[in-house]
Amino acid sequence: MNYLKEELFTLIKSDQRIFDFVLESGLWSWDLSRPEHQWMSPHFWSLLGYDSVPDLLPEAFIHPQDEYLARHFADAHLADSQAPCQAVIRYFHRTGSLVWIRMKGLAIRNAEQLPFRLLITFSDITKEKQAELASQHEAALYNYIAATGLLYLVKTDEQGHYRFLNQSFCQDFGLDSQADLGRSLLEDVIKKDQDKAQSLLTYNQWPTAAPQAMSLRQMGSNGDIRSIEWLLMGPTSSAHEFLLIGRDLTKNHKVERDFSLLIANMSDVLTTITPEGLLTYASASWTNVYGYSLQETLGQSVASFVHPDDLAVCMEALTLTLTTNTVQPGVEHRIRHKNGSWCWAITTAGVNELGGEIILTSHDITDRKAAEAELHHTRQLLEQTSQMAQVGGWEYHMDRQELFMSKVTRQIYELPINAPVSLSQALALLGRNKGRLKRRAMRALQKGQPWDEEIQIKTAQGQPKWIRTLGHVEIVEGRCQRFYGSVQDVDEKKKVETKIVQAQQQALAASRAKSEFLANMSHEIRTPLNGVVGFSELLLKTPLDQTQHEYVKLVVQSAQTLLDIINDILDFSKIEAGHLELSPETVDLPELASQVTDLILFQAHQKNIEVLLDLSSDVTRFIQADGVRLRQVLVNLLSNAMKFTEAGEIELKVQSLGVQTSGLTRFRFSVRDTGIGIHPDQHERIFEAFAQEDASTTRRFGGTGLGLSISTKLLALMNSALKLESTPGQGSLFYFEIDLPVLEDAPVLTADLHHLQQVLIVDDNATNRRIVTDMLALQEIRCQHASSGEEALELLQGDTCFDVVLMDYHMPALDGLQTIRRIRQQLHLSGKEQPIIMLCSSSDDPLLNEAMRPLDIDARLLKPIKMQQLYQALARLQQPACPPDQPLAATTVLSEQPLKILIAEDNAVNMLLAKTILKRSFPQATLLEATTGRQAIEQFIHHQPDLIFMDVQMPELNGYEATLEIRKLETHHRTPILALTASAVLGERERCLAAGMDDYLIKPVVKAALLSALQHWLDRKPV
């Protein structure tokens, strides 16, 4: 386009008008025939900030709103040379700012007066336009401020006197726009701010001539103090007048305080960032939540705190916020904590229109995300568990009439996984249970009661299956919204239950067979044993020589041993079957202890073993316990101690350990012996059933090995346990502790012992001396001890007088009888001068009884010494001596009445035994015999006996059946029927009583027991 330049030069030279035009400013030449051909002087591009001509045409730099004007401003001039050609067009500077350029055009025409060139001059009028706009803005602002109440407009002189007041200022501060002219501004400023106000009005103190701002506190019209920010615009055109623009910041300060307080206490994090993503502000919660200080935060890129995986979605949201200038939905992302962990947050973004910054509000959702993760894990686990447990869900919406079934539910019903299922189809699978579940659903609808049913269905594939179905109803505002529940496949469980029931039935059948076997075995063994024991007892009452007497005693002991074995086996069977139950009753504890020790006295006398009973002084007399089972445990322990002790002593000790937190009293029972002891390795084994320390023990001492096992199981029923301490060769200590209710004691001593002051105890056994001493100490009676007869004689020759001497019979060197004989003969102390009570281990020694008579002995006490017996013997010392006991006759006649007694017994030996015992005790009685149940009924019909002994197991009719028939035949009064049974299994007594019998005797029947029961029922029989 150099030809245009050359052409321009020619025109300038040839045409004065053109030359003058060019001088005004820059020049632009435009080829109208080819509009894309343009040339302008470099000055144009320098106005736009370019040092060289850019590649783009000038149209690319025009403001969009001026594009049309730029294209058409010369149209009128081109059509008519007289028309003006000028316009003001905005161009974009290289920096992005606007440059205002005034354009003037001149068309160059050809000979035909047609334009073919357009010359344009241009000049920069940006400053003029800016000043014009500023002036317009200032005028508009001034008018706006003067007319509205948003700002205060005040003019003052140099001393601060009002020259002008706008209406808003007058209203807020109670001033009159005319009357208060001349009033000083300083009068309305509080005293503390007056110096500051004076400095504001002193123009020559300004550091610059620019407007000055200052906050002053002034008194409002209602007496409140307001904070006003004044902007002093400097002298007006008057030069002695100042313009002040003020705004009330009181509310702003309060809002700022409230906002600061809100920001300081808010849990959400508030931050601002530049469009480039740099952090410019962070609330205090940023530090509280994420741990960074403001120094570590401000100026940093927000992207450096965001998790790399979340950065893309965050940047996309920020970009969308900037481009649309709208608040976008919250984005969930992770922010790095200072400790390196990642915190979850949901952040919303908005643009601050005043500053152009992006405001971010982040709410910490770390806990929620953790809960969601746990919930997701739980849901997965629940789905897996439901799949494993075969538990599915279902719901039916009443409004939509839609049935939903979970995947597991469809699998249970064998339905397609995705195919729709109607309610009628689902109900059809219930078969005959359809009506039943409908009724349960109606009940749930009416009463809100859920259902839980196990039913058998037929699946969609026709297979029978057991399911458990649970259902609930959801009621909203009295209207049913939906039914929902679960379904569980319990088919395998039902099959297992069926097998369990069958197994239980088989076990019950086996248990019944076992019980019947035990009952039969008990009967078969006890029946002949009844004859052995009974006739042996009768034989002992007949004249026998010494050898014969010993033989018969061995027979009785052997039979008793066999009976003990049978009882142990039956008790063990009851416990193993769980059929043994405790029967608590009131028990006299000292009496029970005396009874169990008495049971081993005979064996102790035979083996020359000392038996000791030690009852602590604080032991309560009456307790609530199963006396039979407690006695059984103690007898087992004492019998074992006797079995395994060849010499020394056996001690039963009962202690009270105090009241427990449960309110029960704890007792300790212990049995100590000086026997063979037990090796530590065998401590556990001996408590097992049928076990003893080793095979040699069984061969040497005998026994079934059930005693300790039974005792252990009985104590377990009493919430106790048997414990052991033992040293081989020295002895053993078995003990257990048990918590029992106690009852109020009856007084143990009814006699007065105040006359006793000093007692001499002579016994070679130190334990026995201590026990007797403790008993006497309770009555505040002093004691002295002698361990031998010789020591006792020395004490009696001294100055001490003893109210009574307790003398043991069995002592080495000088026994008790020899010592007493020397007291009477050598010390010349008669019975009145020195009372003596003999302590011995047996009352059946005829030689001892014979030797005691001439020695004037006051009383004889059997060991172990019982406290109450000792007190009673001491109390009788003030009374006349009792005559020595006379032996009972071998046979005692209980009644001479002509009684009729029916004996129903199929065993000939037992029949003979019963007849022999009854004939001797009731010599005038008529004894009727029956060997079958049928005969017993016939005998009852013909003879109407006064009493019946009924064997339980007999041919034709058994004892139960015969008793039932007899009860039907009774007319006037009830005939006592006493059961004779060899069965000692659980429930036998109840079965006998239920059949109509009155009492229950177990074979082998001891003579004393039989006669006692007989006498009891005959005394009760109506005359």
Short mmCIF file of C-alpha atoms in Angstrom, two decimals, residues 410-652:
data_model
loop_
_atom_site.label_atom_id
_atom_site.label_comp_id
_atom_site.label_asym_id
_atom_site.label_seq_id
_atom_site.Cartn_x
_atom_site.Cartn_y
_atom_site.Cartn_z
CA ARG A 410 -36.61 -63.77 45.81
CA GLN A 411 -33.96 -66.47 46.20
CA ILE A 412 -35.87 -67.94 49.16
CA TYR A 413 -39.12 -68.01 47.19
CA GLU A 414 -37.21 -69.18 44.06
CA LEU A 415 -38.59 -66.23 42.08
CA PRO A 416 -36.86 -64.49 39.13
CA ILE A 417 -34.47 -61.81 40.37
CA ASN A 418 -35.75 -58.93 38.22
CA ALA A 419 -39.28 -59.91 37.20
CA PRO A 420 -42.12 -57.97 38.88
CA VAL A 421 -44.14 -59.88 41.49
CA SER A 422 -47.70 -58.97 42.44
CA LEU A 423 -49.18 -59.31 45.91
CA SER A 424 -51.52 -62.08 44.76
CA GLN A 425 -48.58 -64.06 43.36
CA ALA A 426 -46.70 -63.75 46.64
CA LEU A 427 -49.74 -64.77 48.71
CA ALA A 428 -50.30 -67.78 46.48
CA LEU A 429 -46.92 -69.15 47.57
CA LEU A 430 -48.15 -69.27 51.19
CA GLY A 431 -50.56 -72.08 50.42
CA ARG A 432 -52.71 -73.06 53.38
CA ASN A 433 -50.99 -70.41 55.54
CA LYS A 434 -52.42 -67.59 53.41
CA GLY A 435 -55.48 -67.04 55.62
CA ARG A 436 -53.41 -67.26 58.78
CA LEU A 437 -51.03 -64.49 57.69
CA LYS A 438 -53.93 -62.36 56.44
CA ARG A 439 -55.43 -62.51 59.93
CA ARG A 440 -52.08 -61.55 61.47
CA ALA A 441 -51.81 -58.63 59.05
CA MET A 442 -55.30 -57.42 60.00
CA ARG A 443 -54.39 -57.65 63.69
CA ALA A 444 -51.24 -55.64 63.01
CA LEU A 445 -53.34 -53.07 61.14
CA GLN A 446 -55.94 -52.78 63.92
CA LYS A 447 -53.75 -53.09 67.04
CA GLY A 448 -50.27 -52.30 65.76
CA GLN A 449 -49.01 -55.73 66.78
CA PRO A 450 -46.17 -57.13 64.59
CA TRP A 451 -46.16 -60.78 63.65
CA ASP A 452 -43.47 -63.43 63.82
CA GLU A 453 -44.43 -66.76 62.33
CA GLU A 454 -42.70 -69.90 61.12
CA ILE A 455 -44.67 -71.46 58.26
CA GLN A 456 -44.12 -73.93 55.46
CA ILE A 457 -44.56 -72.59 51.92
CA LYS A 458 -44.30 -73.99 48.45
CA THR A 459 -41.75 -72.07 46.37
CA ALA A 460 -42.32 -70.88 42.82
CA GLN A 461 -40.53 -74.05 41.72
CA GLY A 462 -42.93 -76.20 43.74
CA GLN A 463 -40.48 -77.11 46.52
CA PRO A 464 -41.74 -77.19 50.15
CA LYS A 465 -39.69 -74.93 52.41
CA TRP A 466 -39.91 -73.64 55.97
CA ILE A 467 -39.56 -69.89 56.40
CA ARG A 468 -39.74 -67.42 59.25
CA THR A 469 -41.68 -64.29 58.33
CA LEU A 470 -41.76 -61.10 60.40
CA GLY A 471 -44.07 -58.21 59.58
CA HIS A 472 -44.77 -54.66 60.78
CA VAL A 473 -47.20 -51.96 59.72
CA GLU A 474 -46.41 -48.25 59.31
CA ILE A 475 -49.27 -45.95 60.34
CA VAL A 476 -49.09 -42.22 59.52
CA GLU A 477 -51.88 -39.94 60.77
CA GLY A 478 -54.16 -42.90 61.33
CA ARG A 479 -53.65 -44.29 57.84
CA CYS A 480 -51.65 -47.35 56.81
CA GLN A 481 -48.76 -46.39 54.55
CA ARG A 482 -47.06 -49.71 54.10
CA PHE A 483 -46.42 -53.21 55.38
CA TYR A 484 -42.79 -54.28 55.70
CA GLY A 485 -40.77 -57.09 57.21
CA SER A 486 -38.25 -59.85 56.65
CA VAL A 487 -38.16 -63.45 55.49
CA GLN A 488 -35.64 -66.02 56.66
CA ASP A 489 -34.95 -69.45 55.26
CA VAL A 490 -35.23 -71.77 58.28
CA ASP A 491 -35.66 -74.98 56.33
CA GLU A 492 -32.35 -76.43 57.52
CA LYS A 493 -33.06 -75.28 61.08
CA LYS A 494 -36.40 -77.06 60.99
CA LYS A 495 -34.75 -80.22 59.76
CA VAL A 496 -32.19 -79.97 62.56
CA GLU A 497 -34.97 -79.31 65.10
CA THR A 498 -36.79 -82.39 63.86
CA LYS A 499 -33.65 -84.43 64.31
CA ILE A 500 -33.14 -82.91 67.77
CA VAL A 501 -36.70 -83.80 68.77
CA GLN A 502 -36.13 -87.34 67.53
CA ALA A 503 -32.84 -87.49 69.40
CA GLN A 504 -34.53 -86.13 72.55
CA GLN A 505 -37.22 -88.75 72.27
CA GLN A 506 -34.57 -91.42 71.86
CA ALA A 507 -32.63 -89.99 74.81
CA LEU A 508 -35.79 -89.93 76.95
CA ALA A 509 -36.51 -93.50 75.95
CA ALA A 510 -32.93 -94.46 76.83
CA SER A 511 -33.24 -92.56 80.12
CA ARG A 512 -36.48 -94.33 80.93
CA ALA A 513 -34.87 -97.65 80.05
CA LYS A 514 -31.91 -96.77 82.27
CA SER A 515 -34.21 -95.76 85.12
CA GLU A 516 -36.22 -98.95 84.74
CA PHE A 517 -33.00 -100.97 84.67
CA LEU A 518 -31.75 -99.25 87.84
CA ALA A 519 -35.10 -99.80 89.52
CA ASN A 520 -35.09 -103.48 88.57
CA MET A 521 -31.48 -103.94 89.63
CA SER A 522 -32.17 -102.14 92.90
CA HIS A 523 -35.13 -104.40 93.51
CA GLU A 524 -33.31 -107.59 92.58
CA ILE A 525 -30.34 -106.77 94.84
CA ARG A 526 -32.19 -105.25 97.76
CA THR A 527 -34.76 -108.03 97.97
CA PRO A 528 -32.30 -110.81 98.99
CA LEU A 529 -30.23 -108.25 100.90
CA ASN A 530 -33.32 -107.50 102.99
CA GLY A 531 -33.29 -111.09 104.22
CA VAL A 532 -29.55 -111.04 104.94
CA VAL A 533 -29.68 -107.83 107.00
CA GLY A 534 -32.92 -108.62 108.76
CA PHE A 535 -32.12 -112.15 109.85
CA SER A 536 -28.56 -111.15 110.81
CA GLU A 537 -29.96 -108.52 113.17
CA LEU A 538 -32.34 -111.08 114.64
CA LEU A 539 -29.53 -113.59 114.96
CA LEU A 540 -27.41 -111.12 116.94
CA LYS A 541 -30.18 -110.99 119.57
CA THR A 542 -29.94 -114.76 120.17
CA PRO A 543 -27.41 -116.52 122.46
CA LEU A 544 -24.13 -116.90 120.49
CA ASP A 545 -20.60 -117.74 121.48
CA GLN A 546 -17.86 -115.17 120.80
CA THR A 547 -16.80 -116.68 117.46
CA GLN A 548 -20.37 -116.90 116.18
CA HIS A 549 -21.06 -113.32 117.32
CA GLU A 550 -18.03 -112.03 115.37
CA TYR A 551 -19.08 -113.97 112.25
CA VAL A 552 -22.59 -112.52 112.30
CA LYS A 553 -21.25 -108.99 112.83
CA LEU A 554 -19.06 -109.50 109.75
CA VAL A 555 -22.16 -110.55 107.80
CA VAL A 556 -24.00 -107.38 108.88
CA GLN A 557 -21.01 -105.17 108.01
CA SER A 558 -20.66 -106.85 104.59
CA ALA A 559 -24.35 -106.37 103.87
CA GLN A 560 -24.17 -102.73 104.94
CA THR A 561 -21.14 -102.21 102.68
CA LEU A 562 -23.04 -103.70 99.75
CA LEU A 563 -26.00 -101.45 100.52
CA ASP A 564 -23.73 -98.39 100.61
CA ILE A 565 -22.36 -99.34 97.18
CA ILE A 566 -25.88 -99.61 95.77
CA ASN A 567 -26.86 -96.26 97.27
CA ASP A 568 -23.74 -94.59 95.82
CA ILE A 569 -24.48 -95.91 92.34
CA LEU A 570 -28.12 -94.78 92.51
CA ASP A 571 -27.19 -91.33 93.81
CA PHE A 572 -24.56 -90.96 91.10
CA SER A 573 -27.10 -91.92 88.44
CA LYS A 574 -29.59 -89.36 89.75
CA ILE A 575 -27.01 -86.58 89.72
CA GLU A 576 -25.72 -87.49 86.28
CA ALA A 577 -29.28 -87.44 84.92
CA GLY A 578 -29.95 -84.05 86.55
CA HIS A 579 -32.86 -85.50 88.52
CA LEU A 580 -31.54 -84.66 91.95
CA GLU A 581 -32.99 -81.51 93.49
CA LEU A 582 -32.26 -79.90 96.85
CA SER A 583 -34.98 -79.67 99.48
CA PRO A 584 -34.11 -76.92 101.97
CA GLU A 585 -35.39 -77.37 105.53
CA THR A 586 -34.60 -76.19 109.03
CA VAL A 587 -31.51 -78.03 110.26
CA ASP A 588 -30.09 -78.18 113.78
CA LEU A 589 -26.43 -77.80 112.86
CA PRO A 590 -24.85 -79.00 116.13
CA GLU A 591 -27.23 -81.98 116.13
CA LEU A 592 -26.38 -82.84 112.53
CA ALA A 593 -22.65 -82.66 113.31
CA SER A 594 -23.18 -84.96 116.29
CA GLN A 595 -25.12 -87.47 114.20
CA VAL A 596 -22.53 -87.76 111.44
CA THR A 597 -19.67 -88.23 113.90
CA ASP A 598 -21.67 -90.84 115.78
CA LEU A 599 -21.89 -92.90 112.58
CA ILE A 600 -18.14 -93.58 112.59
CA LEU A 601 -17.70 -94.09 116.33
CA PHE A 602 -17.96 -97.89 116.13
CA GLN A 603 -15.25 -98.13 113.47
CA ALA A 604 -13.15 -95.57 115.34
CA HIS A 605 -13.40 -97.67 118.51
CA GLN A 606 -12.38 -100.77 116.56
CA LYS A 607 -9.30 -98.98 115.16
CA ASN A 608 -8.57 -97.06 118.38
CA ILE A 609 -8.87 -93.70 116.55
CA GLU A 610 -9.86 -90.47 118.31
CA VAL A 611 -12.94 -88.75 116.80
CA LEU A 612 -13.14 -85.00 117.47
CA LEU A 613 -15.98 -82.54 116.89
CA ASP A 614 -15.02 -78.84 116.94
CA LEU A 615 -17.96 -76.42 116.69
CA SER A 616 -16.86 -72.79 116.80
CA SER A 617 -18.55 -70.74 119.48
CA ASP A 618 -20.13 -68.39 116.93
CA VAL A 619 -21.77 -71.15 114.88
CA THR A 620 -25.52 -70.60 114.67
CA ARG A 621 -27.60 -73.51 115.80
CA PHE A 622 -30.38 -73.47 113.19
CA ILE A 623 -29.75 -73.08 109.44
CA GLN A 624 -31.82 -73.47 106.30
CA ALA A 625 -30.32 -76.24 104.14
CA ASP A 626 -30.93 -79.65 102.59
CA GLY A 627 -30.04 -81.60 105.73
CA VAL A 628 -30.10 -84.98 103.99
CA ARG A 629 -27.60 -83.98 101.31
CA LEU A 630 -25.39 -81.99 103.69
CA ARG A 631 -25.33 -85.03 106.01
CA GLN A 632 -24.47 -87.24 103.02
CA VAL A 633 -21.46 -85.09 102.10
CA LEU A 634 -20.14 -85.05 105.66
CA VAL A 635 -20.68 -88.79 106.08
CA ASN A 636 -18.79 -89.43 102.84
CA LEU A 637 -15.87 -87.30 104.02
CA LEU A 638 -15.81 -88.86 107.50
CA SER A 639 -16.13 -92.39 106.09
CA ASN A 640 -13.23 -91.75 103.73
CA ALA A 641 -11.18 -90.33 106.61
CA MET A 642 -11.94 -93.44 108.69
CA LYS A 643 -11.18 -95.76 105.75
CA PHE A 644 -7.73 -94.30 105.10
CA THR A 645 -6.67 -93.64 108.73
CA GLU A 646 -5.03 -96.43 110.77
CA ALA A 647 -4.02 -94.42 113.82
CA GLY A 648 -4.31 -90.94 115.27
CA GLU A 649 -7.44 -88.81 115.05
CA ILE A 650 -10.25 -87.59 112.81
CA GLU A 651 -11.73 -84.13 113.34
CA LEU A 652 -14.91 -82.55 112.03
#
